[in-house]
PDB file of C-alpha atoms in Angstrom:
ATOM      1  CA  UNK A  14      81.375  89.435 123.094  1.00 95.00           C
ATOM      2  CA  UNK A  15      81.416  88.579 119.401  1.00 95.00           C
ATOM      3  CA  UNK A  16      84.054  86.525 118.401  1.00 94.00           C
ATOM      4  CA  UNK A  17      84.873  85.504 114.214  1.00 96.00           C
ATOM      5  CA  UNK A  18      82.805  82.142 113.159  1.00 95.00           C
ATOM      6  CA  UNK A  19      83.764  82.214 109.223  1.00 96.00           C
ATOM      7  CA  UNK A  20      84.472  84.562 106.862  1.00 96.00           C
ATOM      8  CA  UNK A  21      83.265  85.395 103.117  1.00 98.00           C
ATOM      9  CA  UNK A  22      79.626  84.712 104.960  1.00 98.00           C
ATOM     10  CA  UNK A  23      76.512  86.281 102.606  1.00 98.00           C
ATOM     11  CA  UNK A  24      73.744  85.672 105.241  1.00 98.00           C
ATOM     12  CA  UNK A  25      73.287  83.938 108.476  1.00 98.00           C
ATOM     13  CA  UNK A  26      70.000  82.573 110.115  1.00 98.00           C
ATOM     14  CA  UNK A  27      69.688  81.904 113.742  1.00 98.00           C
ATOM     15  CA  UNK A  28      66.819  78.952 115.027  1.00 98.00           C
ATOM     16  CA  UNK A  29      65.765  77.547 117.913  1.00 97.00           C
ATOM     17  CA  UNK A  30      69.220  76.484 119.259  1.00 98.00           C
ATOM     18  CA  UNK A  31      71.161  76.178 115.833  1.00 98.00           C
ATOM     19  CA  UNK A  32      72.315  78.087 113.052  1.00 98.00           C
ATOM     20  CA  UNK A  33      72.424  78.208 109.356  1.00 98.00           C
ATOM     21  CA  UNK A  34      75.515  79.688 107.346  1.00 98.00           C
ATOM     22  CA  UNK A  35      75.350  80.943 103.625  1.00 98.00           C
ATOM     23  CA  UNK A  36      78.859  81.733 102.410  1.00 98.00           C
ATOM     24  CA  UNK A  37      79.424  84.028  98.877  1.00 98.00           C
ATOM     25  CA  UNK A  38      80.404  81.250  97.150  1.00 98.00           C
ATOM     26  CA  UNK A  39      76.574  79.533  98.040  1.00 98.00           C
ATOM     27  CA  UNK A  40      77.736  76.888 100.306  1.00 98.00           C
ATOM     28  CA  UNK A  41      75.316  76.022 103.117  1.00 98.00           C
ATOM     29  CA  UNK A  42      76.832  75.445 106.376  1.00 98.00           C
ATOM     30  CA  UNK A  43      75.043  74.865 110.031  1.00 98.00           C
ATOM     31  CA  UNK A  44      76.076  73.922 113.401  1.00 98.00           C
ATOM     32  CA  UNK A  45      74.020  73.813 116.717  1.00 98.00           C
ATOM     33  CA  UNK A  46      71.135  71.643 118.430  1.00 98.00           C
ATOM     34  CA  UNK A  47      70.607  68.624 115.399  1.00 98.00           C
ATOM     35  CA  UNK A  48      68.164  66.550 117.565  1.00 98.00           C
ATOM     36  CA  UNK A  49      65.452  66.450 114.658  1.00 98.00           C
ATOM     37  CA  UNK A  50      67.761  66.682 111.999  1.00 98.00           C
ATOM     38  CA  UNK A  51      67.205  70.708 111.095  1.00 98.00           C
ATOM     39  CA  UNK A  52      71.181  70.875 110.165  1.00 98.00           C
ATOM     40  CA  UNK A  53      70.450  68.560 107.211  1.00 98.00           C
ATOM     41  CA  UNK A  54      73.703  66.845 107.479  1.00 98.00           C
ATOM     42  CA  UNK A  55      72.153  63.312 107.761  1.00 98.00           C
ATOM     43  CA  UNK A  56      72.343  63.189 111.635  1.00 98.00           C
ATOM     44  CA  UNK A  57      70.998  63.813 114.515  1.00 98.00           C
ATOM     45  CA  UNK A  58      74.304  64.876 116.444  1.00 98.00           C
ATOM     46  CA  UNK A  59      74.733  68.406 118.060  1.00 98.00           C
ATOM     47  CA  UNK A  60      77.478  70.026 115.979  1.00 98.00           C
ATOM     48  CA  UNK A  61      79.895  72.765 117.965  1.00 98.00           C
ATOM     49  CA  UNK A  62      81.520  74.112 114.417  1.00 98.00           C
ATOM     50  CA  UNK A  63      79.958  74.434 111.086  1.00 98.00           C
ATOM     51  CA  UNK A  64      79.464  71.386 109.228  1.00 98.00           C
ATOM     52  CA  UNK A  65      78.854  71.925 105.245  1.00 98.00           C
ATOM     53  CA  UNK A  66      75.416  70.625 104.066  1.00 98.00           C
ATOM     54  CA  UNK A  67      74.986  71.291 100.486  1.00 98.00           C
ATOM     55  CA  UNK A  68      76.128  73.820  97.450  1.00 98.00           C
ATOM     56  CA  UNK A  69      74.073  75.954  95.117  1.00 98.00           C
ATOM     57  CA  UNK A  70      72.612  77.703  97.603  1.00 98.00           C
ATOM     58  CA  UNK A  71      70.820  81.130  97.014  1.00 98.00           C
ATOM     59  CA  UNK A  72      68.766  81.687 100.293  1.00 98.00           C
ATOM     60  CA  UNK A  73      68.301  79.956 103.744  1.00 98.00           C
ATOM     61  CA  UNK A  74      65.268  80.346 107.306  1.00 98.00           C
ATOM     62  CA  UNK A  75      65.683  78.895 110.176  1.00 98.00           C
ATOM     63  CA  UNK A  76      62.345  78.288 112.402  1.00 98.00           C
ATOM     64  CA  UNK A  77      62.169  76.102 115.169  1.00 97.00           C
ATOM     65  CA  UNK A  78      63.574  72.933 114.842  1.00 98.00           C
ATOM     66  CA  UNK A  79      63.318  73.100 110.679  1.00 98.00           C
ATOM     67  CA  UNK A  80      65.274  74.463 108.208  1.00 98.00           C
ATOM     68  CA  UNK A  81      64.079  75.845 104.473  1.00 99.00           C
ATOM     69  CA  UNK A  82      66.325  76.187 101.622  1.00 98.00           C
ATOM     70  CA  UNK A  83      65.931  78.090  98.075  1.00 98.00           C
ATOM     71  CA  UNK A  84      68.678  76.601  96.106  1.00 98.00           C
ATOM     72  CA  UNK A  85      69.950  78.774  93.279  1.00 98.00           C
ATOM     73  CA  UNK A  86      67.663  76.610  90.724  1.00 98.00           C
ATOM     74  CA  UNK A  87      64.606  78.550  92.874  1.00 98.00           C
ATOM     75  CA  UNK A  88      63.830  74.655  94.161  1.00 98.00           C
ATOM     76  CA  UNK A  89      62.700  74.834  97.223  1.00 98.00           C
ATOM     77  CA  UNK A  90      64.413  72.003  99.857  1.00 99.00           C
ATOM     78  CA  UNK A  91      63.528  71.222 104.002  1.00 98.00           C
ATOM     79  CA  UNK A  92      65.009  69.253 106.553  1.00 98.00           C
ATOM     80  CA  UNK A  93      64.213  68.869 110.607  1.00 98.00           C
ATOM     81  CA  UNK A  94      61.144  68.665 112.689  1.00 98.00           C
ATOM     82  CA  UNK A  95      57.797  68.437 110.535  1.00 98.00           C
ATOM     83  CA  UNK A  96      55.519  68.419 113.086  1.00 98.00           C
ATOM     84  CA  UNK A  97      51.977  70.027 111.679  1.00 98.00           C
ATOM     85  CA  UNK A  98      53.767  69.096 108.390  1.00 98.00           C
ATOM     86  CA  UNK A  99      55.723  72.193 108.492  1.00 98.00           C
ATOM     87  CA  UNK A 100      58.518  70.490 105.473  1.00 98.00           C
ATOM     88  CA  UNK A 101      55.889  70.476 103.397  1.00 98.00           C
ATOM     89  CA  UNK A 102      56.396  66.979 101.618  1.00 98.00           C
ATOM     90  CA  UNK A 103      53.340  65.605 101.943  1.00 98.00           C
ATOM     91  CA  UNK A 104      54.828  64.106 105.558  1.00 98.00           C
ATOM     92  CA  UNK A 105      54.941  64.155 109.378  1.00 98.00           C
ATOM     93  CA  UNK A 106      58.162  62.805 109.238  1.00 98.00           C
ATOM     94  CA  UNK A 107      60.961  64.692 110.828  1.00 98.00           C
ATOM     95  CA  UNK A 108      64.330  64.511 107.820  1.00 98.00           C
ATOM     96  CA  UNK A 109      67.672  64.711 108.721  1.00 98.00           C
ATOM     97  CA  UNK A 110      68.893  65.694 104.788  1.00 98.00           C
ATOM     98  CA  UNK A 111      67.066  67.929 103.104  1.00 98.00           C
ATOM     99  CA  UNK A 112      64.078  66.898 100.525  1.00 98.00           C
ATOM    100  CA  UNK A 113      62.722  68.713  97.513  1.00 98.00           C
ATOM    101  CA  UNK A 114      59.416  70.729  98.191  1.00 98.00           C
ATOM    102  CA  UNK A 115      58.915  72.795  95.424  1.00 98.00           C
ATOM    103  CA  UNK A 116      60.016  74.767  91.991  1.00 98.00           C
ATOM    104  CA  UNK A 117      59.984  78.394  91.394  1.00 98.00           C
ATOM    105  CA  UNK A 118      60.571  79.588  95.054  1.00 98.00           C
ATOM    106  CA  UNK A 119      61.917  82.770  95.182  1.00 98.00           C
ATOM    107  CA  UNK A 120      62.119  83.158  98.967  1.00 98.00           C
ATOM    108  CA  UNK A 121      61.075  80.885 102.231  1.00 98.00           C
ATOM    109  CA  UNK A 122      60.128  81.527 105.685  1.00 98.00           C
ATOM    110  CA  UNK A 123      60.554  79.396 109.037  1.00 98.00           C
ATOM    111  CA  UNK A 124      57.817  80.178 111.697  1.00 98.00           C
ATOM    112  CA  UNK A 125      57.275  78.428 114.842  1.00 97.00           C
ATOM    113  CA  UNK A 126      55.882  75.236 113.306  1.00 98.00           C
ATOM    114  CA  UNK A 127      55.080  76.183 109.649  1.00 98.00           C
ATOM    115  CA  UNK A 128      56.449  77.633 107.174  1.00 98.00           C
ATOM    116  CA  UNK A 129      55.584  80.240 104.020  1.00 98.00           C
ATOM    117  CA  UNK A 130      56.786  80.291 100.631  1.00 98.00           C
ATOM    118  CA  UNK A 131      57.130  82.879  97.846  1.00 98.00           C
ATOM    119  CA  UNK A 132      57.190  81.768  94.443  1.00 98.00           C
ATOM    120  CA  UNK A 133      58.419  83.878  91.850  1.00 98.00           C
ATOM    121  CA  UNK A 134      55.159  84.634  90.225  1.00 98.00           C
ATOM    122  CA  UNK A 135      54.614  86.317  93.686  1.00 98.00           C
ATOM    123  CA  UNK A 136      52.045  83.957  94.695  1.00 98.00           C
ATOM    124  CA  UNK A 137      52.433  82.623  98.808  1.00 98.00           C
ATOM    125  CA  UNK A 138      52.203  79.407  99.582  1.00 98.00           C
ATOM    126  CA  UNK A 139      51.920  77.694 103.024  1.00 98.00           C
ATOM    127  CA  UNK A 140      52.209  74.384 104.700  1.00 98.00           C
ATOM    128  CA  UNK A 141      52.418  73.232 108.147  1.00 98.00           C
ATOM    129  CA  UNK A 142      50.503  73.708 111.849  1.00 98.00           C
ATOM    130  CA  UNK A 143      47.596  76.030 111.241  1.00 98.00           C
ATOM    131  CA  UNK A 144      45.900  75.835 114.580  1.00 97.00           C
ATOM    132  CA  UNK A 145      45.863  79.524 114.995  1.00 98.00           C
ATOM    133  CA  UNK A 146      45.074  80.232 111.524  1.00 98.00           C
ATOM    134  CA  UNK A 147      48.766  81.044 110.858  1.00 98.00           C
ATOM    135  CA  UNK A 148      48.517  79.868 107.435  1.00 98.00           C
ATOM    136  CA  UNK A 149      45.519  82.372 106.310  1.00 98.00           C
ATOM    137  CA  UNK A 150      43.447  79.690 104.671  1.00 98.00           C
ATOM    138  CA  UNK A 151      40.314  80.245 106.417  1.00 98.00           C
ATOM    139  CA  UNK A 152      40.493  76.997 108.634  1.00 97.00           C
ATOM    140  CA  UNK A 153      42.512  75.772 111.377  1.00 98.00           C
ATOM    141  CA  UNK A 154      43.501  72.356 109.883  1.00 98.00           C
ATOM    142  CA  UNK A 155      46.946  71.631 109.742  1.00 98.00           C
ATOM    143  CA  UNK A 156      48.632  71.418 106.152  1.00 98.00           C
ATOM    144  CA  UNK A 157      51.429  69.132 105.007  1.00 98.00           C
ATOM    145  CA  UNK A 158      51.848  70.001 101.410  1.00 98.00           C
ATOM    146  CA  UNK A 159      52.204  73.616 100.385  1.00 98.00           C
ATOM    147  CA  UNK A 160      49.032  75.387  99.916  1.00 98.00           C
ATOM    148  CA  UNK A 161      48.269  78.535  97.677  1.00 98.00           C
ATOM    149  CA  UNK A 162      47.196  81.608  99.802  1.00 97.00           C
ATOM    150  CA  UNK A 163      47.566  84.378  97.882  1.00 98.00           C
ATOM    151  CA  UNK A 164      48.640  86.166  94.801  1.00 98.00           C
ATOM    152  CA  UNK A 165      50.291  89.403  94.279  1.00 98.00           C
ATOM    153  CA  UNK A 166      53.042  89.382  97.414  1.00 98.00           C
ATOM    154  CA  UNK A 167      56.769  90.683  97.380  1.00 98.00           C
ATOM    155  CA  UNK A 168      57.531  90.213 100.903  1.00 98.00           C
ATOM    156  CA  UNK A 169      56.980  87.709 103.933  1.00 98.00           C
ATOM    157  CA  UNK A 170      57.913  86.878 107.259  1.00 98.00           C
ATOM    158  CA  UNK A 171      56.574  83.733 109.657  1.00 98.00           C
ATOM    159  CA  UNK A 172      56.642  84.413 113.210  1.00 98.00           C
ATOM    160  CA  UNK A 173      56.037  82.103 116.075  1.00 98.00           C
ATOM    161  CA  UNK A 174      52.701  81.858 115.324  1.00 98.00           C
ATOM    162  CA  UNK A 175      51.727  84.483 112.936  1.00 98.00           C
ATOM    163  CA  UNK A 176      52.720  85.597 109.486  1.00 98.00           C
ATOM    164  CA  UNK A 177      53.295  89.382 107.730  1.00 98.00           C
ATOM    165  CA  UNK A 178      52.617  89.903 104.035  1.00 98.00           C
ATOM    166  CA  UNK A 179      54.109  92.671 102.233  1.00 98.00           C
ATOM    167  CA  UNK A 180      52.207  92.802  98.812  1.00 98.00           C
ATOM    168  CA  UNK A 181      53.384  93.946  95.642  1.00 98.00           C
ATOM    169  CA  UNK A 182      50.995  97.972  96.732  1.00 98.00           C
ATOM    170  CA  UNK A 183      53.125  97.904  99.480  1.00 98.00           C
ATOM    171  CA  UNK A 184      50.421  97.193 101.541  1.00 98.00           C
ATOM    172  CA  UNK A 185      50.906  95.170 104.994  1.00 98.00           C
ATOM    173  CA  UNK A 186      48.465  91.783 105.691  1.00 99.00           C
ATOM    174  CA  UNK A 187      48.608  89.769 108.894  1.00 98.00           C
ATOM    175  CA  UNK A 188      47.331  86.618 110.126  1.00 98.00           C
ATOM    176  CA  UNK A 189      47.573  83.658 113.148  1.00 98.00           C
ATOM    177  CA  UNK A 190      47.635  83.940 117.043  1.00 98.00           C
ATOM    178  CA  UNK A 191      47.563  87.552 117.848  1.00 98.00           C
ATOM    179  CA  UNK A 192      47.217  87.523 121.874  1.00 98.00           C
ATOM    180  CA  UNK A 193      49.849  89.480 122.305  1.00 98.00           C
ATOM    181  CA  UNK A 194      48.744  92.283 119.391  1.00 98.00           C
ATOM    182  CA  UNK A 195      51.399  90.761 117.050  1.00 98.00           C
ATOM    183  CA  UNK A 196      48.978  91.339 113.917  1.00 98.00           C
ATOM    184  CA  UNK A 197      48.734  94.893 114.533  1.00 98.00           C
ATOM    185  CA  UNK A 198      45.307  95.437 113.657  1.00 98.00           C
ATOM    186  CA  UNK A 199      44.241  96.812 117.440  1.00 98.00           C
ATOM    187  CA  UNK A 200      42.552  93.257 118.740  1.00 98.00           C
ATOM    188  CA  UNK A 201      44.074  90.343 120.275  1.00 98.00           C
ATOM    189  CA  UNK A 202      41.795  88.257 118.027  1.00 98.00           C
ATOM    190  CA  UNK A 203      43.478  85.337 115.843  1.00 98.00           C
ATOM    191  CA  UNK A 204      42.561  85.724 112.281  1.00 98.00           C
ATOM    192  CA  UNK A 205      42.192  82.605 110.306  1.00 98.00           C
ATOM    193  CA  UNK A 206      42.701  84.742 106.563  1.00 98.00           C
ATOM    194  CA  UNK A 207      45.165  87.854 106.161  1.00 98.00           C
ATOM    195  CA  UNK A 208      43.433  91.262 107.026  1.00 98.00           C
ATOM    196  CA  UNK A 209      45.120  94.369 106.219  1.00 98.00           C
ATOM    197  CA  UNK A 210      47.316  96.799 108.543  1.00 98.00           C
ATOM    198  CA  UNK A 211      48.619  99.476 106.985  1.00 98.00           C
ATOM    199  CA  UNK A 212      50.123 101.218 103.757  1.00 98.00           C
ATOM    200  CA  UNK A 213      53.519 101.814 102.301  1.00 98.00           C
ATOM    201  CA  UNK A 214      55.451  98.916 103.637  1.00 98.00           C
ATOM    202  CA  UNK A 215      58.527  97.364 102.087  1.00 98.00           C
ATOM    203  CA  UNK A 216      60.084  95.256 104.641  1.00 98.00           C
ATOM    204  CA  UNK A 217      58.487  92.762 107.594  1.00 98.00           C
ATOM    205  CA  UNK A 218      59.922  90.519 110.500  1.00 98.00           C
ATOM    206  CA  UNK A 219      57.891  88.546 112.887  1.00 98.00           C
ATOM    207  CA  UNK A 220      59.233  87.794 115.727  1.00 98.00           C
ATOM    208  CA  UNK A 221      58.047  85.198 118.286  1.00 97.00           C
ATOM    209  CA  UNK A 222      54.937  87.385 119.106  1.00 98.00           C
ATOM    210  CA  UNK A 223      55.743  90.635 118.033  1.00 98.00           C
ATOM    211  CA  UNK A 224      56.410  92.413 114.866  1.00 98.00           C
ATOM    212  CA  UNK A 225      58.642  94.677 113.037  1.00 98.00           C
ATOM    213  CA  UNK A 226      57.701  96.742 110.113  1.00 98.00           C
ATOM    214  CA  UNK A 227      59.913  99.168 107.431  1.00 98.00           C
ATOM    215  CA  UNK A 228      58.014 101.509 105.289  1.00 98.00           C
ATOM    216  CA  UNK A 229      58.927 102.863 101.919  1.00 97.00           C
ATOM    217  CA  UNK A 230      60.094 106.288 104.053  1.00 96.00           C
ATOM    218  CA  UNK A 231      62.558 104.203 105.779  1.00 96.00           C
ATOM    219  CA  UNK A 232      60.265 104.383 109.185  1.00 97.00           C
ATOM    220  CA  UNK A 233      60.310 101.683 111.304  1.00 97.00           C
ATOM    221  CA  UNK A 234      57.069 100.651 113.371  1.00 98.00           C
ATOM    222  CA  UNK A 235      56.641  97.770 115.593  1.00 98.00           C
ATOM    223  CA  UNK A 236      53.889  95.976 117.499  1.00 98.00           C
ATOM    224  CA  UNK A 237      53.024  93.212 119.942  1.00 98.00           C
ATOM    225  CA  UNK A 238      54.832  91.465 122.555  1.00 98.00           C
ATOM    226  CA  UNK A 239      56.890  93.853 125.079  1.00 98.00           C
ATOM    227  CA  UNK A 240      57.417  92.477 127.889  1.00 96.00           C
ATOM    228  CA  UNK A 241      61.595  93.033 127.563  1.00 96.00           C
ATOM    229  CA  UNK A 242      61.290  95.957 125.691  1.00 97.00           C
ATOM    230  CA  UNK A 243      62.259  93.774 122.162  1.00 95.00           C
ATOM    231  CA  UNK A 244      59.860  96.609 120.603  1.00 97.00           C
ATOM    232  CA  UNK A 245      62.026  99.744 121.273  1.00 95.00           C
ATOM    233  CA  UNK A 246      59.571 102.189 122.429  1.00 94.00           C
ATOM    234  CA  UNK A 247      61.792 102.411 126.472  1.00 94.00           C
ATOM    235  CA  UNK A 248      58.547 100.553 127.888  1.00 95.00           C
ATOM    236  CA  UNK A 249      57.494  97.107 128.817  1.00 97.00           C
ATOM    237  CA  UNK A 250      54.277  97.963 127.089  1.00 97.00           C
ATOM    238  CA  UNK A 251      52.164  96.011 124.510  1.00 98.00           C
ATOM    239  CA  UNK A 252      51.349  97.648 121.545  1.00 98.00           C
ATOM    240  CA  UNK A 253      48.381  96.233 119.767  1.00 98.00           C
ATOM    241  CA  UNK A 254      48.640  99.046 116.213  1.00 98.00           C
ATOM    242  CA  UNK A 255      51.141  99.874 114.715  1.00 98.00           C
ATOM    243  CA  UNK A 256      53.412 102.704 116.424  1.00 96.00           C
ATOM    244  CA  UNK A 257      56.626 104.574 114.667  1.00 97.00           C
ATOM    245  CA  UNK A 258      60.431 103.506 116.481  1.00 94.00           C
ATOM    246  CA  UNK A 259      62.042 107.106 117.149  1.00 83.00           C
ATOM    247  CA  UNK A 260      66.127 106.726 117.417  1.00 73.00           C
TER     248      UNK A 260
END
């Protein structure tokens, strides 16, 4: 059952195995699995309690095994695994306190093993594993310094191996693995550049392999992955297009 953690908390993101902690007053706290450093406290030590990483926070993901921070300066920071180069700094190098990626971030992402980045020009960047064309740059070659993608986005989400762009026309764009229907666009073919799904979309989250999506009429639709019924619909049934949620 839940049970109090801290309070005067803003917004919480849960990983693989840890947990990142954004109070009011833009501390950054994390505790859980530390093996690669994703806490960003300097160590590699599992941590049972919070532990307080850094101040001037304004936003926080946590993916699996790496963390991504928008400080309140819009830099961009990362810490943990970088396999694929998922950090972004130019590195394989797995970082146990965070680094400086980037300027002019307005949000971040954690996926599976990349990540995605919205800069406040609404332009999306990307860096990291890119086998399944998760990244949207037309290739499957791996990334380790933020690439450009696209212009014109106001929303993003990086699942395990796919990502959801909301641009600014409301309009919904997928990419990456897609076995599992987790793009939404009725195949369970990967797609190495975005494609588009639907219309009238103001909010995304990818999930492992599935997908949620709220529209502008506060509608929510899902697709992919169902074998535990994580999309809602009282089935164990994949959904490969986008279908409405009914409460």
């Amino acid at each position: 059952t839940p049970m109090l953690v801290m309070s005067d908390v803003q917004s919480v993101s849960a990983g693989n195995l840890f947990t990142l902690i954004l109070t009011k007053d833009g501390t950054l706290w994390g505790c859980g699995f530390n093996a690669n450093g994703q806490l960003g406290d300097g160590t590699t030590i599992t941590q049972l309690t919070p532990v307080m990483i850094m101040n001037g926070v304004a936003s926080i993901s946590a993916g699996n095994m790496h963390s991504l921070i928008v400080k309140t300066d819009s830099t961009l920071w990362a810490c943990g695994n970088n396999y694929g180069g998922k950090l972004g700094d130019g590195t394989t190098t797995n970082r146990a306190t965070p680094v400086q990626i980037a300027t002019g971030v307005a949000r971040a992402s954690a996926g599976g093993s990349f990540s995605l980045i919205l800069k406040g020009d609404g332009t999306l960047w990307g860096c990291g594993r890119n086998l399944y064309g998760s990244l949207g740059t037309g290739t499957t070659e791996d990334v380790l310094a933020p690439v450009q993608i696209m212009a014109g986005v106001a929303a993003i989400s990086a699942g395990g191996a796919h990502s959801l762009i909301v641009k600014m026309d409301r309009t919904l764009w997928s990419c990456g693995l897609n076995q599992s229907g987790q793009l939404g666009d009725g195949s369970t073919i990967q797609r190495l550049i975005p494609v588009k799904i639907m219309d009238n979309v103001l909010e995304v989250s990818a999930g492992s392999a599935h997908s949620l999506v709220l529209t502008t009429t506060s509608i929510i639709y899902a697709f992919g992955n169902n074998d535990y019924g994580c999309l809602g619909d009282g089935t164990q049934q994949y959904h490969y297009v986008p279908f409405p949620i009914n409460f």
